[in-house]
JSON list of C-alpha atoms in Angstrom, two decimals:
[
{"chain": "A", "resi": 7, "resn": "ALA", "atom": "CA", "xyz": [-8.02, -9.57, 11.66]},
{"chain": "A", "resi": 8, "resn": "GLN", "atom": "CA", "xyz": [-5.00, -7.26, 11.28]},
{"chain": "A", "resi": 9, "resn": "SER", "atom": "CA", "xyz": [-2.05, -8.08, 13.47]},
{"chain": "A", "resi": 10, "resn": "VAL", "atom": "CA", "xyz": [1.75, -7.58, 13.80]},
{"chain": "A", "resi": 11, "resn": "THR", "atom": "CA", "xyz": [4.12, -10.09, 15.32]},
{"chain": "A", "resi": 12, "resn": "GLN", "atom": "CA", "xyz": [7.67, -9.31, 16.53]},
{"chain": "A", "resi": 13, "resn": "PRO", "atom": "CA", "xyz": [8.97, -12.71, 17.61]},
{"chain": "A", "resi": 14, "resn": "ASP", "atom": "CA", "xyz": [11.95, -11.50, 19.46]},
{"chain": "A", "resi": 15, "resn": "ILE", "atom": "CA", "xyz": [11.20, -9.74, 22.83]},
{"chain": "A", "resi": 16, "resn": "HIS", "atom": "CA", "xyz": [14.71, -8.94, 23.37]},
{"chain": "A", "resi": 17, "resn": "ILE", "atom": "CA", "xyz": [18.03, -8.96, 21.47]},
{"chain": "A", "resi": 18, "resn": "THR", "atom": "CA", "xyz": [21.50, -8.40, 22.53]},
{"chain": "A", "resi": 19, "resn": "VAL", "atom": "CA", "xyz": [24.39, -7.57, 19.95]},
{"chain": "A", "resi": 20, "resn": "SER", "atom": "CA", "xyz": [27.88, -6.51, 20.29]},
{"chain": "A", "resi": 21, "resn": "GLU", "atom": "CA", "xyz": [28.79, -2.99, 18.93]},
{"chain": "A", "resi": 22, "resn": "GLY", "atom": "CA", "xyz": [29.80, -3.22, 15.26]},
{"chain": "A", "resi": 23, "resn": "ALA", "atom": "CA", "xyz": [27.88, -6.41, 14.63]},
{"chain": "A", "resi": 24, "resn": "SER", "atom": "CA", "xyz": [24.99, -6.75, 12.18]},
{"chain": "A", "resi": 25, "resn": "LEU", "atom": "CA", "xyz": [21.38, -6.54, 13.33]},
{"chain": "A", "resi": 26, "resn": "GLU", "atom": "CA", "xyz": [18.08, -8.01, 12.07]},
{"chain": "A", "resi": 27, "resn": "LEU", "atom": "CA", "xyz": [14.80, -7.43, 13.75]},
{"chain": "A", "resi": 28, "resn": "ARG", "atom": "CA", "xyz": [11.83, -9.59, 12.62]},
{"chain": "A", "resi": 29, "resn": "CYS", "atom": "CA", "xyz": [8.40, -8.45, 11.83]},
{"chain": "A", "resi": 30, "resn": "ASN", "atom": "CA", "xyz": [5.56, -10.48, 10.39]},
{"chain": "A", "resi": 31, "resn": "TYR", "atom": "CA", "xyz": [2.09, -8.96, 9.73]},
{"chain": "A", "resi": 32, "resn": "SER", "atom": "CA", "xyz": [-1.36, -10.28, 8.92]},
{"chain": "A", "resi": 33, "resn": "TYR", "atom": "CA", "xyz": [-3.41, -7.87, 6.81]},
{"chain": "A", "resi": 34, "resn": "GLY", "atom": "CA", "xyz": [-5.94, -8.50, 4.11]},
{"chain": "A", "resi": 35, "resn": "ALA", "atom": "CA", "xyz": [-5.14, -5.58, 1.86]},
{"chain": "A", "resi": 36, "resn": "THR", "atom": "CA", "xyz": [-1.97, -3.95, 0.57]},
{"chain": "A", "resi": 37, "resn": "PRO", "atom": "CA", "xyz": [0.03, -3.28, 3.84]},
{"chain": "A", "resi": 38, "resn": "TYR", "atom": "CA", "xyz": [1.44, 0.16, 4.78]},
{"chain": "A", "resi": 39, "resn": "LEU", "atom": "CA", "xyz": [4.27, -0.81, 6.77]},
{"chain": "A", "resi": 40, "resn": "PHE", "atom": "CA", "xyz": [6.41, 1.24, 9.31]},
{"chain": "A", "resi": 41, "resn": "TRP", "atom": "CA", "xyz": [9.33, 0.80, 11.69]},
{"chain": "A", "resi": 42, "resn": "TYR", "atom": "CA", "xyz": [9.61, 3.16, 14.76]},
{"chain": "A", "resi": 43, "resn": "VAL", "atom": "CA", "xyz": [12.16, 3.41, 17.44]},
{"chain": "A", "resi": 44, "resn": "GLN", "atom": "CA", "xyz": [11.48, 4.52, 21.06]},
{"chain": "A", "resi": 45, "resn": "SER", "atom": "CA", "xyz": [14.07, 5.51, 23.66]},
{"chain": "A", "resi": 46, "resn": "PRO", "atom": "CA", "xyz": [13.08, 5.35, 27.31]},
{"chain": "A", "resi": 47, "resn": "GLY", "atom": "CA", "xyz": [10.58, 7.97, 28.37]},
{"chain": "A", "resi": 48, "resn": "GLN", "atom": "CA", "xyz": [10.31, 9.27, 24.73]},
{"chain": "A", "resi": 49, "resn": "GLY", "atom": "CA", "xyz": [7.71, 9.10, 21.92]},
{"chain": "A", "resi": 50, "resn": "LEU", "atom": "CA", "xyz": [8.16, 7.07, 18.76]},
{"chain": "A", "resi": 51, "resn": "GLN", "atom": "CA", "xyz": [10.63, 8.16, 16.07]},
{"chain": "A", "resi": 52, "resn": "LEU", "atom": "CA", "xyz": [9.95, 7.00, 12.38]},
{"chain": "A", "resi": 53, "resn": "LEU", "atom": "CA", "xyz": [12.83, 4.90, 11.09]},
{"chain": "A", "resi": 54, "resn": "LEU", "atom": "CA", "xyz": [11.38, 4.03, 7.62]},
{"chain": "A", "resi": 55, "resn": "LYS", "atom": "CA", "xyz": [8.20, 3.11, 5.88]},
{"chain": "A", "resi": 56, "resn": "TYR", "atom": "CA", "xyz": [7.01, 1.00, 2.93]},
{"chain": "A", "resi": 57, "resn": "PHE", "atom": "CA", "xyz": [3.95, 1.89, 0.86]},
{"chain": "A", "resi": 58, "resn": "SER", "atom": "CA", "xyz": [4.73, 0.53, -2.54]},
{"chain": "A", "resi": 59, "resn": "GLY", "atom": "CA", "xyz": [7.47, 0.06, -5.10]},
{"chain": "A", "resi": 60, "resn": "ASP", "atom": "CA", "xyz": [10.95, -1.06, -4.31]},
{"chain": "A", "resi": 61, "resn": "THR", "atom": "CA", "xyz": [10.71, -3.66, -1.61]},
{"chain": "A", "resi": 62, "resn": "LEU", "atom": "CA", "xyz": [14.12, -2.74, -0.04]},
{"chain": "A", "resi": 63, "resn": "VAL", "atom": "CA", "xyz": [13.65, 0.77, 1.76]},
{"chain": "A", "resi": 64, "resn": "GLN", "atom": "CA", "xyz": [16.27, 2.82, 3.30]},
{"chain": "A", "resi": 65, "resn": "GLY", "atom": "CA", "xyz": [15.62, 4.82, 6.52]},
{"chain": "A", "resi": 66, "resn": "ILE", "atom": "CA", "xyz": [17.38, 7.07, 8.87]},
{"chain": "A", "resi": 67, "resn": "LYS", "atom": "CA", "xyz": [20.42, 6.07, 11.07]},
{"chain": "A", "resi": 68, "resn": "GLY", "atom": "CA", "xyz": [21.68, 3.56, 8.58]},
{"chain": "A", "resi": 69, "resn": "PHE", "atom": "CA", "xyz": [18.65, 1.25, 8.93]},
{"chain": "A", "resi": 70, "resn": "GLU", "atom": "CA", "xyz": [17.00, -0.59, 6.00]},
{"chain": "A", "resi": 71, "resn": "ALA", "atom": "CA", "xyz": [14.01, -2.94, 5.71]},
{"chain": "A", "resi": 72, "resn": "GLU", "atom": "CA", "xyz": [12.94, -5.44, 3.17]},
{"chain": "A", "resi": 73, "resn": "PHE", "atom": "CA", "xyz": [9.29, -6.22, 2.38]},
{"chain": "A", "resi": 74, "resn": "LYS", "atom": "CA", "xyz": [8.72, -9.77, 1.44]},
{"chain": "A", "resi": 75, "resn": "ARG", "atom": "CA", "xyz": [4.91, -10.29, 0.50]},
{"chain": "A", "resi": 76, "resn": "SER", "atom": "CA", "xyz": [5.33, -14.03, 0.18]},
{"chain": "A", "resi": 77, "resn": "GLN", "atom": "CA", "xyz": [6.47, -14.31, 3.67]},
{"chain": "A", "resi": 78, "resn": "SER", "atom": "CA", "xyz": [4.31, -11.43, 5.04]},
{"chain": "A", "resi": 79, "resn": "SER", "atom": "CA", "xyz": [7.41, -9.97, 6.48]},
{"chain": "A", "resi": 80, "resn": "PHE", "atom": "CA", "xyz": [9.09, -6.67, 6.86]},
{"chain": "A", "resi": 81, "resn": "ASN", "atom": "CA", "xyz": [12.49, -7.23, 8.69]},
{"chain": "A", "resi": 82, "resn": "LEU", "atom": "CA", "xyz": [14.63, -4.35, 9.80]},
{"chain": "A", "resi": 83, "resn": "ARG", "atom": "CA", "xyz": [18.38, -4.48, 9.29]},
{"chain": "A", "resi": 84, "resn": "LYS", "atom": "CA", "xyz": [21.51, -2.63, 10.07]},
{"chain": "A", "resi": 85, "resn": "PRO", "atom": "CA", "xyz": [24.99, -3.69, 8.95]},
{"chain": "A", "resi": 86, "resn": "SER", "atom": "CA", "xyz": [26.90, -2.26, 11.95]},
{"chain": "A", "resi": 87, "resn": "VAL", "atom": "CA", "xyz": [25.24, -1.39, 15.33]},
{"chain": "A", "resi": 88, "resn": "HIS", "atom": "CA", "xyz": [26.23, 1.54, 17.36]},
{"chain": "A", "resi": 89, "resn": "TRP", "atom": "CA", "xyz": [25.80, 1.94, 21.18]},
{"chain": "A", "resi": 90, "resn": "SER", "atom": "CA", "xyz": [23.28, 4.61, 20.51]},
{"chain": "A", "resi": 91, "resn": "ASP", "atom": "CA", "xyz": [20.97, 2.24, 18.79]},
{"chain": "A", "resi": 92, "resn": "ALA", "atom": "CA", "xyz": [20.13, 0.62, 22.13]},
{"chain": "A", "resi": 93, "resn": "ALA", "atom": "CA", "xyz": [16.26, 1.12, 22.29]},
{"chain": "A", "resi": 94, "resn": "GLU", "atom": "CA", "xyz": [12.84, -0.33, 21.68]},
{"chain": "A", "resi": 95, "resn": "TYR", "atom": "CA", "xyz": [11.86, -1.09, 18.07]},
{"chain": "A", "resi": 96, "resn": "PHE", "atom": "CA", "xyz": [8.31, -1.25, 16.89]},
{"chain": "A", "resi": 97, "resn": "CYS", "atom": "CA", "xyz": [6.90, -2.55, 13.65]},
{"chain": "A", "resi": 98, "resn": "ALA", "atom": "CA", "xyz": [3.54, -1.26, 12.53]},
{"chain": "A", "resi": 99, "resn": "VAL", "atom": "CA", "xyz": [0.89, -1.78, 9.94]},
{"chain": "A", "resi": 100, "resn": "GLY", "atom": "CA", "xyz": [-1.08, 1.27, 8.95]},
{"chain": "A", "resi": 101, "resn": "LYS", "atom": "CA", "xyz": [-4.76, 0.69, 8.15]},
{"chain": "A", "resi": 102, "resn": "THR", "atom": "CA", "xyz": [-7.19, 2.81, 6.36]},
{"chain": "A", "resi": 103, "resn": "GLY", "atom": "CA", "xyz": [-8.03, 5.91, 8.48]},
{"chain": "A", "resi": 104, "resn": "ASN", "atom": "CA", "xyz": [-4.60, 6.30, 10.01]},
{"chain": "A", "resi": 105, "resn": "GLN", "atom": "CA", "xyz": [-5.13, 3.51, 12.54]},
{"chain": "A", "resi": 106, "resn": "PHE", "atom": "CA", "xyz": [-1.92, 1.69, 13.27]},
{"chain": "A", "resi": 107, "resn": "TYR", "atom": "CA", "xyz": [-1.49, -1.84, 14.63]},
{"chain": "A", "resi": 108, "resn": "PHE", "atom": "CA", "xyz": [1.80, -2.20, 16.42]},
{"chain": "A", "resi": 109, "resn": "GLY", "atom": "CA", "xyz": [3.88, -5.23, 17.33]},
{"chain": "A", "resi": 110, "resn": "THR", "atom": "CA", "xyz": [4.81, -5.77, 20.96]},
{"chain": "A", "resi": 111, "resn": "GLY", "atom": "CA", "xyz": [8.28, -4.39, 20.31]},
{"chain": "A", "resi": 112, "resn": "THR", "atom": "CA", "xyz": [11.74, -5.69, 20.34]},
{"chain": "A", "resi": 113, "resn": "SER", "atom": "CA", "xyz": [14.17, -4.29, 22.99]},
{"chain": "A", "resi": 114, "resn": "LEU", "atom": "CA", "xyz": [17.74, -3.97, 21.78]},
{"chain": "A", "resi": 115, "resn": "THR", "atom": "CA", "xyz": [20.82, -4.10, 24.03]},
{"chain": "A", "resi": 116, "resn": "VAL", "atom": "CA", "xyz": [24.17, -3.10, 22.60]},
{"chain": "A", "resi": 117, "resn": "ILE", "atom": "CA", "xyz": [27.37, -4.49, 24.21]},
{"chain": "A", "resi": 118, "resn": "PRO", "atom": "CA", "xyz": [30.35, -2.46, 24.02]},
{"chain": "B", "resi": 1290, "resn": "LYS", "atom": "CA", "xyz": [9.14, 22.66, 11.53]},
{"chain": "B", "resi": 1291, "resn": "ALA", "atom": "CA", "xyz": [8.11, 22.01, 15.06]},
{"chain": "B", "resi": 1292, "resn": "GLY", "atom": "CA", "xyz": [7.13, 18.56, 16.00]},
{"chain": "B", "resi": 1293, "resn": "VAL", "atom": "CA", "xyz": [4.19, 17.10, 17.70]},
{"chain": "B", "resi": 1294, "resn": "THR", "atom": "CA", "xyz": [3.82, 18.65, 21.20]},
{"chain": "B", "resi": 1295, "resn": "GLN", "atom": "CA", "xyz": [1.90, 17.25, 24.17]},
{"chain": "B", "resi": 1296, "resn": "THR", "atom": "CA", "xyz": [0.97, 18.78, 27.46]},
{"chain": "B", "resi": 1297, "resn": "PRO", "atom": "CA", "xyz": [1.35, 18.06, 30.18]},
{"chain": "B", "resi": 1298, "resn": "ARG", "atom": "CA", "xyz": [4.29, 15.60, 30.03]},
{"chain": "B", "resi": 1299, "resn": "TYR", "atom": "CA", "xyz": [3.63, 14.14, 33.45]},
{"chain": "B", "resi": 1300, "resn": "LEU", "atom": "CA", "xyz": [0.31, 13.87, 35.42]},
{"chain": "B", "resi": 1301, "resn": "ILE", "atom": "CA", "xyz": [-0.68, 12.32, 38.73]},
{"chain": "B", "resi": 1302, "resn": "LYS", "atom": "CA", "xyz": [-4.31, 11.83, 39.47]},
{"chain": "B", "resi": 1303, "resn": "THR", "atom": "CA", "xyz": [-6.37, 9.82, 41.82]},
{"chain": "B", "resi": 1304, "resn": "ARG", "atom": "CA", "xyz": [-9.16, 7.16, 41.08]},
{"chain": "B", "resi": 1305, "resn": "GLY", "atom": "CA", "xyz": [-12.48, 8.79, 40.16]},
{"chain": "B", "resi": 1306, "resn": "GLN", "atom": "CA", "xyz": [-10.97, 11.99, 38.96]},
{"chain": "B", "resi": 1307, "resn": "GLN", "atom": "CA", "xyz": [-11.03, 13.05, 35.34]},
{"chain": "B", "resi": 1308, "resn": "VAL", "atom": "CA", "xyz": [-8.12, 14.30, 33.10]},
{"chain": "B", "resi": 1309, "resn": "THR", "atom": "CA", "xyz": [-7.56, 16.27, 29.91]},
{"chain": "B", "resi": 1310, "resn": "LEU", "atom": "CA", "xyz": [-4.56, 15.75, 27.69]},
{"chain": "B", "resi": 1311, "resn": "SER", "atom": "CA", "xyz": [-3.75, 18.11, 25.01]},
{"chain": "B", "resi": 1312, "resn": "CYS", "atom": "CA", "xyz": [-1.94, 17.56, 21.60]},
{"chain": "B", "resi": 1313, "resn": "SER", "atom": "CA", "xyz": [-0.76, 20.09, 19.03]},
{"chain": "B", "resi": 1314, "resn": "PRO", "atom": "CA", "xyz": [0.14, 18.54, 15.60]},
{"chain": "B", "resi": 1315, "resn": "ILE", "atom": "CA", "xyz": [2.81, 19.47, 13.17]},
{"chain": "B", "resi": 1316, "resn": "SER", "atom": "CA", "xyz": [1.77, 22.54, 11.31]},
{"chain": "B", "resi": 1317, "resn": "GLY", "atom": "CA", "xyz": [-0.28, 21.57, 8.25]},
{"chain": "B", "resi": 1318, "resn": "HIS", "atom": "CA", "xyz": [-1.24, 18.15, 9.55]},
{"chain": "B", "resi": 1319, "resn": "ARG", "atom": "CA", "xyz": [-4.94, 17.54, 9.78]},
{"chain": "B", "resi": 1320, "resn": "SER", "atom": "CA", "xyz": [-5.25, 14.17, 11.24]},
{"chain": "B", "resi": 1321, "resn": "VAL", "atom": "CA", "xyz": [-4.62, 13.32, 14.89]},
{"chain": "B", "resi": 1322, "resn": "SER", "atom": "CA", "xyz": [-4.66, 9.97, 16.41]},
{"chain": "B", "resi": 1323, "resn": "TRP", "atom": "CA", "xyz": [-4.24, 8.95, 20.03]},
{"chain": "B", "resi": 1324, "resn": "TYR", "atom": "CA", "xyz": [-2.53, 5.75, 21.44]},
{"chain": "B", "resi": 1325, "resn": "GLN", "atom": "CA", "xyz": [-2.32, 4.24, 24.95]},
{"chain": "B", "resi": 1326, "resn": "GLN", "atom": "CA", "xyz": [0.87, 2.50, 25.73]},
{"chain": "B", "resi": 1327, "resn": "THR", "atom": "CA", "xyz": [1.14, 0.12, 28.78]},
{"chain": "B", "resi": 1328, "resn": "PRO", "atom": "CA", "xyz": [3.77, -2.66, 29.52]},
{"chain": "B", "resi": 1329, "resn": "GLY", "atom": "CA", "xyz": [1.04, -5.24, 29.50]},
{"chain": "B", "resi": 1330, "resn": "GLN", "atom": "CA", "xyz": [-0.99, -4.27, 26.43]},
{"chain": "B", "resi": 1331, "resn": "GLY", "atom": "CA", "xyz": [1.51, -2.53, 24.40]},
{"chain": "B", "resi": 1332, "resn": "LEU", "atom": "CA", "xyz": [0.59, 0.28, 22.01]},
{"chain": "B", "resi": 1333, "resn": "GLN", "atom": "CA", "xyz": [-3.25, 0.50, 21.47]},
{"chain": "B", "resi": 1334, "resn": "PHE", "atom": "CA", "xyz": [-5.16, 2.78, 19.09]},
{"chain": "B", "resi": 1335, "resn": "LEU", "atom": "CA", "xyz": [-7.73, 4.96, 20.87]},
{"chain": "B", "resi": 1336, "resn": "PHE", "atom": "CA", "xyz": [-9.19, 7.15, 18.30]},
{"chain": "B", "resi": 1337, "resn": "GLU", "atom": "CA", "xyz": [-8.48, 9.37, 15.24]},
{"chain": "B", "resi": 1338, "resn": "TYR", "atom": "CA", "xyz": [-9.77, 12.76, 14.41]},
{"chain": "B", "resi": 1339, "resn": "PHE", "atom": "CA", "xyz": [-9.73, 14.47, 11.06]},
{"chain": "B", "resi": 1340, "resn": "SER", "atom": "CA", "xyz": [-11.42, 17.93, 10.24]},
{"chain": "B", "resi": 1341, "resn": "GLU", "atom": "CA", "xyz": [-12.77, 17.98, 13.66]},
{"chain": "B", "resi": 1342, "resn": "THR", "atom": "CA", "xyz": [-14.60, 14.70, 13.52]},
{"chain": "B", "resi": 1343, "resn": "GLN", "atom": "CA", "xyz": [-13.87, 11.47, 15.05]},
{"chain": "B", "resi": 1344, "resn": "ARG", "atom": "CA", "xyz": [-13.37, 9.12, 12.10]},
{"chain": "B", "resi": 1345, "resn": "ASN", "atom": "CA", "xyz": [-12.13, 6.01, 13.71]},
{"chain": "B", "resi": 1346, "resn": "LYS", "atom": "CA", "xyz": [-12.20, 4.52, 17.31]},
{"chain": "B", "resi": 1347, "resn": "GLY", "atom": "CA", "xyz": [-10.42, 1.75, 18.99]},
{"chain": "B", "resi": 1348, "resn": "ASN", "atom": "CA", "xyz": [-11.74, -0.71, 21.53]},
{"chain": "B", "resi": 1349, "resn": "PHE", "atom": "CA", "xyz": [-11.85, 1.45, 24.61]},
{"chain": "B", "resi": 1350, "resn": "PRO", "atom": "CA", "xyz": [-14.74, 2.29, 27.02]},
{"chain": "B", "resi": 1351, "resn": "GLY", "atom": "CA", "xyz": [-16.79, 5.34, 26.62]},
{"chain": "B", "resi": 1352, "resn": "ARG", "atom": "CA", "xyz": [-14.78, 7.06, 29.50]},
{"chain": "B", "resi": 1353, "resn": "PHE", "atom": "CA", "xyz": [-12.24, 7.77, 26.90]},
{"chain": "B", "resi": 1354, "resn": "SER", "atom": "CA", "xyz": [-13.23, 10.69, 24.70]},
{"chain": "B", "resi": 1355, "resn": "GLY", "atom": "CA", "xyz": [-11.70, 13.29, 22.45]},
{"chain": "B", "resi": 1356, "resn": "ARG", "atom": "CA", "xyz": [-12.17, 16.34, 20.25]},
{"chain": "B", "resi": 1357, "resn": "GLN", "atom": "CA", "xyz": [-10.38, 18.27, 17.65]},
{"chain": "B", "resi": 1358, "resn": "PHE", "atom": "CA", "xyz": [-10.47, 22.02, 17.11]},
{"chain": "B", "resi": 1359, "resn": "SER", "atom": "CA", "xyz": [-10.52, 24.03, 13.96]},
{"chain": "B", "resi": 1360, "resn": "ASN", "atom": "CA", "xyz": [-6.75, 24.44, 14.17]},
{"chain": "B", "resi": 1361, "resn": "SER", "atom": "CA", "xyz": [-6.28, 20.64, 14.24]},
{"chain": "B", "resi": 1362, "resn": "ARG", "atom": "CA", "xyz": [-5.19, 20.68, 17.95]},
{"chain": "B", "resi": 1363, "resn": "SER", "atom": "CA", "xyz": [-6.72, 17.86, 19.86]},
{"chain": "B", "resi": 1364, "resn": "GLU", "atom": "CA", "xyz": [-7.63, 16.91, 23.39]},
{"chain": "B", "resi": 1365, "resn": "MET", "atom": "CA", "xyz": [-8.48, 13.75, 24.98]},
{"chain": "B", "resi": 1366, "resn": "ASN", "atom": "CA", "xyz": [-10.39, 13.17, 28.07]},
{"chain": "B", "resi": 1367, "resn": "VAL", "atom": "CA", "xyz": [-10.62, 10.26, 30.49]},
{"chain": "B", "resi": 1368, "resn": "SER", "atom": "CA", "xyz": [-13.37, 10.48, 33.08]},
{"chain": "B", "resi": 1369, "resn": "THR", "atom": "CA", "xyz": [-13.78, 8.32, 36.26]},
{"chain": "B", "resi": 1370, "resn": "LEU", "atom": "CA", "xyz": [-10.09, 7.32, 36.25]},
{"chain": "B", "resi": 1371, "resn": "GLU", "atom": "CA", "xyz": [-9.17, 3.75, 37.13]},
{"chain": "B", "resi": 1372, "resn": "LEU", "atom": "CA", "xyz": [-5.88, 2.34, 38.24]},
{"chain": "B", "resi": 1373, "resn": "GLY", "atom": "CA", "xyz": [-5.55, 0.64, 34.93]},
{"chain": "B", "resi": 1374, "resn": "ASP", "atom": "CA", "xyz": [-5.57, 3.94, 33.13]},
{"chain": "B", "resi": 1375, "resn": "SER", "atom": "CA", "xyz": [-2.06, 4.57, 34.24]},
{"chain": "B", "resi": 1376, "resn": "ALA", "atom": "CA", "xyz": [-0.11, 4.78, 30.88]},
{"chain": "B", "resi": 1377, "resn": "LEU", "atom": "CA", "xyz": [1.91, 6.65, 28.46]},
{"chain": "B", "resi": 1378, "resn": "TYR", "atom": "CA", "xyz": [-0.54, 8.40, 26.18]},
{"chain": "B", "resi": 1379, "resn": "LEU", "atom": "CA", "xyz": [0.87, 9.18, 22.73]},
{"chain": "B", "resi": 1380, "resn": "CYS", "atom": "CA", "xyz": [-0.55, 11.58, 20.20]},
{"chain": "B", "resi": 1381, "resn": "ALA", "atom": "CA", "xyz": [0.40, 11.31, 16.51]},
{"chain": "B", "resi": 1382, "resn": "SER", "atom": "CA", "xyz": [-0.31, 13.58, 13.56]},
{"chain": "B", "resi": 1383, "resn": "SER", "atom": "CA", "xyz": [-0.58, 12.97, 9.82]},
{"chain": "B", "resi": 1384, "resn": "ARG", "atom": "CA", "xyz": [-0.76, 15.24, 6.98]},
{"chain": "B", "resi": 1385, "resn": "ILE", "atom": "CA", "xyz": [-3.67, 13.76, 5.20]},
{"chain": "B", "resi": 1386, "resn": "ARG", "atom": "CA", "xyz": [-6.10, 10.84, 5.44]},
{"chain": "B", "resi": 1387, "resn": "LEU", "atom": "CA", "xyz": [-5.70, 8.40, 2.63]},
{"chain": "B", "resi": 1388, "resn": "ALA", "atom": "CA", "xyz": [-8.78, 6.62, 1.31]},
{"chain": "B", "resi": 1389, "resn": "GLY", "atom": "CA", "xyz": [-6.99, 3.33, 0.80]},
{"chain": "B", "resi": 1390, "resn": "GLY", "atom": "CA", "xyz": [-4.17, 3.25, 3.34]},
{"chain": "B", "resi": 1391, "resn": "ALA", "atom": "CA", "xyz": [-2.40, 5.12, 6.10]},
{"chain": "B", "resi": 1392, "resn": "ASP", "atom": "CA", "xyz": [-0.38, 8.22, 6.06]},
{"chain": "B", "resi": 1393, "resn": "THR", "atom": "CA", "xyz": [2.93, 8.50, 8.06]},
{"chain": "B", "resi": 1394, "resn": "GLN", "atom": "CA", "xyz": [2.29, 9.24, 11.63]},
{"chain": "B", "resi": 1395, "resn": "TYR", "atom": "CA", "xyz": [4.72, 11.41, 13.62]},
{"chain": "B", "resi": 1396, "resn": "PHE", "atom": "CA", "xyz": [4.52, 11.06, 17.30]},
{"chain": "B", "resi": 1397, "resn": "GLY", "atom": "CA", "xyz": [4.88, 13.37, 20.15]},
{"chain": "B", "resi": 1398, "resn": "PRO", "atom": "CA", "xyz": [6.75, 12.73, 23.35]},
{"chain": "B", "resi": 1399, "resn": "GLY", "atom": "CA", "xyz": [3.70, 11.42, 25.25]},
{"chain": "B", "resi": 1400, "resn": "THR", "atom": "CA", "xyz": [1.86, 12.27, 28.55]},
{"chain": "B", "resi": 1401, "resn": "ARG", "atom": "CA", "xyz": [2.71, 9.97, 31.36]},
{"chain": "B", "resi": 1402, "resn": "LEU", "atom": "CA", "xyz": [-0.40, 9.56, 33.54]},
{"chain": "B", "resi": 1403, "resn": "THR", "atom": "CA", "xyz": [-0.20, 8.04, 36.71]},
{"chain": "B", "resi": 1404, "resn": "VAL", "atom": "CA", "xyz": [-3.43, 7.04, 38.59]},
{"chain": "B", "resi": 1405, "resn": "LEU", "atom": "CA", "xyz": [-3.18, 6.48, 42.42]}
]
């Protein structure tokens, strides 16, 4: 069965510190992987995606993610967090037919 | 290019009523998917429409239905509302439908449904 695990429910970091959000997936075929961000009361905004090729992908807002097939992971990173990055982050696996499986999300708090 | 739009943004209904939510995809996008988001269950896939046909369906009861029009706009309907149907309903559009994977989905702001 397909599934996505985000082990960290909530993370707190200081502004300017680095960030890594973990994501592990279980999927039988080649995974189509995505990271989305959601601010309160809003929809989901795409940060980045991985389909194939270079395993380190760059996204918007200074985010990047690395696909590691051997670890079934797709962790999201940012070298220096800004207060505006506080939000909920979702990792997703896209299945044939545009059916997405989402993780439970990681809530990020940024301390000034 | 305008993003995905959803109407209405907020809705309050009572148990037993029915509700229709609307979604207009990004221009040129032909696939529309619907998701339910709740604090307890997270984001769950409802169904996907492509070329006016439901192609994929999640594990929801038959009270949840949808349709897609020739201009790719989509509606979802929930009949006989229950308290547990209170949620944020998100619509997402994709340009194409890949045979071996998933195209990028772009989400609308959602419709917040409250069932009293």
